[in-house]
Tab-separated table of C-alpha atoms in Angstrom:
chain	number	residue	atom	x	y	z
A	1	UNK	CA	175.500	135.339	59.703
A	2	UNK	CA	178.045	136.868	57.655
A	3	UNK	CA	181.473	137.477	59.315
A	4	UNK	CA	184.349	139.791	57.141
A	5	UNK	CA	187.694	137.754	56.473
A	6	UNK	CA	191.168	139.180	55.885
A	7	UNK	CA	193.404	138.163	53.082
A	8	UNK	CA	196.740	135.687	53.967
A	9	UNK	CA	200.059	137.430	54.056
A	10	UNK	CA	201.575	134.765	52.022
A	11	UNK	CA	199.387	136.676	48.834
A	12	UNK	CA	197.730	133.601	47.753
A	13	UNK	CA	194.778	133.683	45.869
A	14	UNK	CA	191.800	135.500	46.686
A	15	UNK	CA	189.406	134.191	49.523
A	16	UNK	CA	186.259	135.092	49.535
A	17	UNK	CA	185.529	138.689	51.278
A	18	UNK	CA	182.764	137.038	53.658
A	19	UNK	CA	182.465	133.711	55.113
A	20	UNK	CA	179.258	132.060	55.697
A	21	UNK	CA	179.008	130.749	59.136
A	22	UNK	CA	175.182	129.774	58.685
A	23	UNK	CA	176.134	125.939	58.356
A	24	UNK	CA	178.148	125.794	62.347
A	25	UNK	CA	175.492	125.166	65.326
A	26	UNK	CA	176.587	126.439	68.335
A	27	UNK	CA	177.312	124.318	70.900
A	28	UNK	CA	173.604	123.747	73.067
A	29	UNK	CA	173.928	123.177	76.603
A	30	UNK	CA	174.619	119.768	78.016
A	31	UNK	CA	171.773	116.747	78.012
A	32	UNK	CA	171.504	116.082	82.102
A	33	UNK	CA	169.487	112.528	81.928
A	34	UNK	CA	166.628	112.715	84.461
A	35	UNK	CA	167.132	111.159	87.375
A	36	UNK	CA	166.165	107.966	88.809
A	37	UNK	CA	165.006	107.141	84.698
A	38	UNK	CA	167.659	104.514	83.295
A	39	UNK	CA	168.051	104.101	79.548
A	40	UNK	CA	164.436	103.447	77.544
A	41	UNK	CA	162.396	103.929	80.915
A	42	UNK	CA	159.189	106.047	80.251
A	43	UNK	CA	158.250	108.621	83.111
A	44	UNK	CA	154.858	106.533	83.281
A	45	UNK	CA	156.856	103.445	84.262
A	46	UNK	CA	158.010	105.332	87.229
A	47	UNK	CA	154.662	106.641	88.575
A	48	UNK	CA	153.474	102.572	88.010
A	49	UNK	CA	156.567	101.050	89.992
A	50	UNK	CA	155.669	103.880	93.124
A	51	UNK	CA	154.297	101.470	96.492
A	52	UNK	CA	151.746	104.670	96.986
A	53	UNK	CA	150.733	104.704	93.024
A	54	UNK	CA	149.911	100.935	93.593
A	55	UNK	CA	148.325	101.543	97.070
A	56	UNK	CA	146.118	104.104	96.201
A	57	UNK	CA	144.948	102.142	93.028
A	58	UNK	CA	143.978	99.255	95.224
A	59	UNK	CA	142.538	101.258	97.201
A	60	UNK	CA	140.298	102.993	94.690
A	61	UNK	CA	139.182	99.830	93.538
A	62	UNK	CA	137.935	98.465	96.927
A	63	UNK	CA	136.192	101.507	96.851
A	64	UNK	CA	134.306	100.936	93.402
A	65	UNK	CA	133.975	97.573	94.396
A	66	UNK	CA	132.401	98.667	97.909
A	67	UNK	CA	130.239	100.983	96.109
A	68	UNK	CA	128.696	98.406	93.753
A	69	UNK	CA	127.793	95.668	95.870
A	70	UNK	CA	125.896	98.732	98.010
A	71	UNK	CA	124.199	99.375	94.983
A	72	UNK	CA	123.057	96.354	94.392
A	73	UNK	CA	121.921	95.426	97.412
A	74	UNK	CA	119.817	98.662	97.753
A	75	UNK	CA	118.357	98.257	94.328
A	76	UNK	CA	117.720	94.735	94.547
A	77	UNK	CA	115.596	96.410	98.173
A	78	UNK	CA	113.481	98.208	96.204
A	79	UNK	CA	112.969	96.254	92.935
A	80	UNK	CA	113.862	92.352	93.495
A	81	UNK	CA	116.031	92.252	90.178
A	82	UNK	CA	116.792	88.640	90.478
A	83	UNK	CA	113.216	87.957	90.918
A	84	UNK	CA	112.269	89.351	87.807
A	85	UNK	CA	113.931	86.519	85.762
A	86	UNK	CA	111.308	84.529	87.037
A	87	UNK	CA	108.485	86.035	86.098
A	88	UNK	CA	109.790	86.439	82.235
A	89	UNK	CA	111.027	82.340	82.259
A	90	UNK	CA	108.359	81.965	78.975
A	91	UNK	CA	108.306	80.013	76.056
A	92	UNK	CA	105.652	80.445	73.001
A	93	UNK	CA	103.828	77.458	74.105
A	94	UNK	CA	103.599	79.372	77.330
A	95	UNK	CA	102.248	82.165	75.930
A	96	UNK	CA	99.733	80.901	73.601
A	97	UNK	CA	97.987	78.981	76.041
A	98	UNK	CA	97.787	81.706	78.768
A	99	UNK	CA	96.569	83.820	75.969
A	100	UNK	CA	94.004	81.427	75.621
A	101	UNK	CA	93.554	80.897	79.320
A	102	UNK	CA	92.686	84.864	79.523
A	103	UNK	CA	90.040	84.773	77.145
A	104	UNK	CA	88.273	81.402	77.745
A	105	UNK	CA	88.917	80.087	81.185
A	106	UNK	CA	85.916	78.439	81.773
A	107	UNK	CA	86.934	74.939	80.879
A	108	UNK	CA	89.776	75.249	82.959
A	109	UNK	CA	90.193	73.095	86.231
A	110	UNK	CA	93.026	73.164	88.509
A	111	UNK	CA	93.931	76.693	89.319
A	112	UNK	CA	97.017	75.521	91.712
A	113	UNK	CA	100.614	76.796	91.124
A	114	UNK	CA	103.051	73.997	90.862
A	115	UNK	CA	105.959	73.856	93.752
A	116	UNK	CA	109.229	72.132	93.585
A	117	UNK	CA	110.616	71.686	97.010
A	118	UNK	CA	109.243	75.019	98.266
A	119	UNK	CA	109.634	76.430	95.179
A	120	UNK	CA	107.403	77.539	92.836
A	121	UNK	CA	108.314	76.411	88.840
A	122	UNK	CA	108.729	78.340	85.891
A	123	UNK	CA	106.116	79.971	84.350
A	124	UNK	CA	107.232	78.169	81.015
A	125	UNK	CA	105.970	74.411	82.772
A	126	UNK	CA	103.226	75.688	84.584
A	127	UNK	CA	100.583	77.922	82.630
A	128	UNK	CA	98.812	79.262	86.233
A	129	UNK	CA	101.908	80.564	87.716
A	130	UNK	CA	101.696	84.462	86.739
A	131	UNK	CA	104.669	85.912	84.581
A	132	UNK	CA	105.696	90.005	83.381
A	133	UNK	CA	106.013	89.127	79.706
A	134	UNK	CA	102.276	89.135	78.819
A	135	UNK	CA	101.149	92.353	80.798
A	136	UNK	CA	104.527	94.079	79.404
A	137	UNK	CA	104.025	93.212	76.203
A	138	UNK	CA	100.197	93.760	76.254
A	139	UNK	CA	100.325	97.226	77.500
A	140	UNK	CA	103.121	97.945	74.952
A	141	UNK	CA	100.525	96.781	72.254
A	142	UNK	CA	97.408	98.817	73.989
A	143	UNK	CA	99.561	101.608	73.852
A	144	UNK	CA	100.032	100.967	69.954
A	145	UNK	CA	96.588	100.536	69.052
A	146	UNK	CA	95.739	103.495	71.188
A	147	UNK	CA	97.740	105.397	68.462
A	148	UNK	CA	96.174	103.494	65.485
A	149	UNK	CA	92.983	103.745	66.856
A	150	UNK	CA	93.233	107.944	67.191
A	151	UNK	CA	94.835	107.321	63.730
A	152	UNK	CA	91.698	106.231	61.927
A	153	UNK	CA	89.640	109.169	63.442
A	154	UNK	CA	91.892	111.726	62.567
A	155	UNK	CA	92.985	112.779	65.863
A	156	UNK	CA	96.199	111.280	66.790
A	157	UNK	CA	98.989	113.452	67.825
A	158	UNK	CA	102.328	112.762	69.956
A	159	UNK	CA	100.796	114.324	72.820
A	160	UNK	CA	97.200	112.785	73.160
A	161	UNK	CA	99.193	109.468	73.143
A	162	UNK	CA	101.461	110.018	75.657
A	163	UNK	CA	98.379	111.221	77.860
A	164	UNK	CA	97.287	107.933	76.945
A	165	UNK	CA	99.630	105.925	77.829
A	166	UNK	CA	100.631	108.020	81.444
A	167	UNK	CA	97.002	107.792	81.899
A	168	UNK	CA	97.453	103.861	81.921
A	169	UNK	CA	100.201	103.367	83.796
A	170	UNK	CA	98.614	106.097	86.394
A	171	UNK	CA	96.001	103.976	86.878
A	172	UNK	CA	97.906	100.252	86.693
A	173	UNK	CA	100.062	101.704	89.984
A	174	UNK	CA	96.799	103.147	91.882
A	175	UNK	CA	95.369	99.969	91.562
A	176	UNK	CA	98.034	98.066	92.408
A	177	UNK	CA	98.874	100.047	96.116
A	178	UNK	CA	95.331	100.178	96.660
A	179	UNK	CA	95.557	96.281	96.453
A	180	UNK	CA	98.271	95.768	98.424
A	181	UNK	CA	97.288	98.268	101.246
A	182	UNK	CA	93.942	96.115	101.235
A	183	UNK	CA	95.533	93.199	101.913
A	184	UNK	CA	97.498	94.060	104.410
A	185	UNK	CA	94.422	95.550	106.347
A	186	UNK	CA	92.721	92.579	106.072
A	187	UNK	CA	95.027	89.632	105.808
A	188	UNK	CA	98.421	91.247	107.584
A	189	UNK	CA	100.921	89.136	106.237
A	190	UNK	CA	100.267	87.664	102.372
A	191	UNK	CA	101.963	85.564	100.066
A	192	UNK	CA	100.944	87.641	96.865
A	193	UNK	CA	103.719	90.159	96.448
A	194	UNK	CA	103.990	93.107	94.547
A	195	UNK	CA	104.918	91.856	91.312
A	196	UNK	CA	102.003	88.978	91.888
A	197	UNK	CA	99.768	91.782	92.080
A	198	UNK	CA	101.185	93.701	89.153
A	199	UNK	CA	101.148	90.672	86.616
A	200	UNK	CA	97.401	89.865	88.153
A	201	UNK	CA	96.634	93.643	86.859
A	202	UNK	CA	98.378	93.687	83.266
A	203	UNK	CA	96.427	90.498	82.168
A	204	UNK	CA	93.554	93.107	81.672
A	205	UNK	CA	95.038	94.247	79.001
A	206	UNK	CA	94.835	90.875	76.555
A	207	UNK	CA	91.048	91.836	76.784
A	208	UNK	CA	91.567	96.033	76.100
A	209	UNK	CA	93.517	94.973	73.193
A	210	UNK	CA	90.678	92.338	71.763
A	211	UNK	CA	87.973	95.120	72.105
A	212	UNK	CA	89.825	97.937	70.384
A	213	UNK	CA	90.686	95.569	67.607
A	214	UNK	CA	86.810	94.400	67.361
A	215	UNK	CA	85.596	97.957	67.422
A	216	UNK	CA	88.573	98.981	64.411
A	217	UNK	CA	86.853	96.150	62.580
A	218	UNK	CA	83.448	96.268	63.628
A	219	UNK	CA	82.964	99.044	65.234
A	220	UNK	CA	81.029	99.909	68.355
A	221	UNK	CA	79.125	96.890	68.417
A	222	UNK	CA	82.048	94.581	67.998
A	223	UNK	CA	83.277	96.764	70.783
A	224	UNK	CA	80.764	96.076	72.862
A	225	UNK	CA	79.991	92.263	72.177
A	226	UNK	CA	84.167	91.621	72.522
A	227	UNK	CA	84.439	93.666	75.437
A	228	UNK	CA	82.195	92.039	77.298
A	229	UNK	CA	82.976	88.905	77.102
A	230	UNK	CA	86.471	89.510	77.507
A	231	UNK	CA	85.520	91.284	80.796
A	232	UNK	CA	83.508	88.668	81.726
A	233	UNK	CA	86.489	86.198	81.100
A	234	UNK	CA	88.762	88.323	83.215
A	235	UNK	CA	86.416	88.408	86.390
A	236	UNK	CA	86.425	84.425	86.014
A	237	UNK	CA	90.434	84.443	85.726
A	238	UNK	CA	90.676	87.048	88.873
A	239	UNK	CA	88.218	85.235	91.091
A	240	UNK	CA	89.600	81.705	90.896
A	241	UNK	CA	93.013	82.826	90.882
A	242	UNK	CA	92.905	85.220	93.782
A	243	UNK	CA	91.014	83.098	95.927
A	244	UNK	CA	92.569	80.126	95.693
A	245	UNK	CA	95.610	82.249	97.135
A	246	UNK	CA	93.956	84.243	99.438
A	247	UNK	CA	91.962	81.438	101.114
A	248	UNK	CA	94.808	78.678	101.290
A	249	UNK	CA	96.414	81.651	103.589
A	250	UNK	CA	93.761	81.183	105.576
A	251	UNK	CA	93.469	77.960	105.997
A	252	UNK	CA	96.372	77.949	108.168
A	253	UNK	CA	94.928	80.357	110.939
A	254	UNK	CA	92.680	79.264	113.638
A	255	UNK	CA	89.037	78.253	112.956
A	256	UNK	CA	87.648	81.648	114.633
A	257	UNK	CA	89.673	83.894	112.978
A	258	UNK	CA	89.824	81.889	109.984
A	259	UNK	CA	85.782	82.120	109.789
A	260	UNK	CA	85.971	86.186	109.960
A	261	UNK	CA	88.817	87.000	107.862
A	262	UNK	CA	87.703	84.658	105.032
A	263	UNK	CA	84.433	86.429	104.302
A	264	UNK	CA	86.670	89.246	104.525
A	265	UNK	CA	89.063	88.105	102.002
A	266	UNK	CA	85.839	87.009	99.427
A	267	UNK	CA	84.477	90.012	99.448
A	268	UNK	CA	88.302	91.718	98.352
A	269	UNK	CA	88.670	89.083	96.022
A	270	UNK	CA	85.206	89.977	94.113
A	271	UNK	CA	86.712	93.319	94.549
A	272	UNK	CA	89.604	93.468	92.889
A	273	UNK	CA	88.040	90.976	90.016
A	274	UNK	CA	84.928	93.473	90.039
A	275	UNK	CA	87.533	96.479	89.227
A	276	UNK	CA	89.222	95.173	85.929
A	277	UNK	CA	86.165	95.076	83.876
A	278	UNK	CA	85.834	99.083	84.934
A	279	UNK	CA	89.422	99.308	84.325
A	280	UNK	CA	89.087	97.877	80.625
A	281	UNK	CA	86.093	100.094	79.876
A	282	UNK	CA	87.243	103.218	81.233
A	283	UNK	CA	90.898	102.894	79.427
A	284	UNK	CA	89.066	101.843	75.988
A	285	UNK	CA	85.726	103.518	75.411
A	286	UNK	CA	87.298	106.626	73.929
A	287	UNK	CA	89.140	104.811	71.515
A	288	UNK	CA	85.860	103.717	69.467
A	289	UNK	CA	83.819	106.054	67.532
């Protein structure tokens, strides 16, 4: 801004006919400090230092921390989370030899699941007590030699697999509620639980994998010969496994029910052992041309 300035009356020398003004900063209203805020205090600090800030934070944590545990405790309900950990307590010596249990237990003799006080051990030091890792893992493998399998003959697509493996799974959890609603029928109270039953049904697999390999190799008749005996290898598995659990339930009833529900629990036993070679068959025989 440009403001028009008069000369002196003295007549001294000229001044400049406008004087620049831009440089001056008018005076800006008065700084009022906020109230209740001292010198270097952020507004946060405020909020934090409030009794009903804190209280409501504590507040909203018992909350979360309400809201977990009921979580927890309804999940671990439904699916036994810290039950899990035993059934996945492996080692590779473990493995190998319930590998090799699965496809020659003939030669095998005691059948009983170690206890420690009322306990039953690890899967890792006892090779009959049944574990997750092998039927996870061997349906996981099925699954990719399904896809190798539709691979060599042309016909594999993203789709047909996934049918595949739904297909599977369909059929593991029909089996498995049709087991455990035959149990209860005939034996009320068991002490095979779900995830008994689920790990007895995945070992199937071991033997589905062997006879899609043999029929990639050797085709059908390698198919045939492998799946066979691994079928016949599962029954053997199924029936000494299952009965020896079933029937020790048994012996702890009186003698006259004990002498009509055993015959009872047999005849389930060769049942369910009876269903996993038709299980392997149905789940493989497409895969082999």
């Amino acid at each position: 801004m440009m403001r028009l300035r008069t000369t002196t009356p003295d007549g001294a020398g000229p001044s400049p006919l406008f004087e620049d003004t831009s440089g001056s900063v008018a005076p800006g209203p008065p700084r009022v400090q906020e109230a209740g805020l001292g010198a270097g205090v952020f507004p946060g600090q405020a909020l934090l230092s409030d009794p009903m800030s804190n209280l409501a934070m504590a507040y909203g944590s018992s909350l979360a921390s309400q809201g977990r545990d009921m979580v927890d405790k309804n999940l671990d309900r439904f699916i036994p989370i810290s039950k899990l950990k035993y059934y996945f307590a492996v080692d590779t010596v473990y493995v190998g030899k319930k590998l090799g249990l699965l496809i020659f237990p003939y030669m095998h003799q005691n059948w009983e699941v170690s206890y420690q006080q009322d306990t039953p051990v690890a899967p890792r030091f006892d090779i009959n007590a049944p574990d997750l890792y092998i039927p996870a893992m061997g349906f996981i493998t099925y699954i990719l030699m399904a896809g190798l399998a539709m691979g060599t003959q042309n016909r594999f697509s993203p789709e047909l697999l996934g049918l595949q493996a739904s297909s599977a799974l369909v059929w593991l959890i029909i089996e498995v509620l049709a087991v455990l609603l035959s149990l209860y029928l005939v034996s009320g109270n068991t002490e095979l639980t779900t995830i008994d039953l689920l790990a007895f049904s995945g070992y199937k697999y071991v033997g589905m994998i062997v006879g899609v390999v043999s029929g990639l190799l050797f085709g059908r008749t390698g198919y045939y010969l492998s799946l066979l005996w691994c079928c016949l290898a599962i029954f053997i598995f199924m029936i000494r496994t299952l009965r020896l659990k079933l029937l020790s339930e048994a012996a702890a009833e009186g003698v006259p029910v004990r002498a009509a529900r055993n015959q009872l629990r047999m005849y389930l036993t060769m049942t369910i052992a009876a269903a996993q070679p038709a299980f392997m068959y149905w789940l493989t025989y497409q895969l082999v041309r």
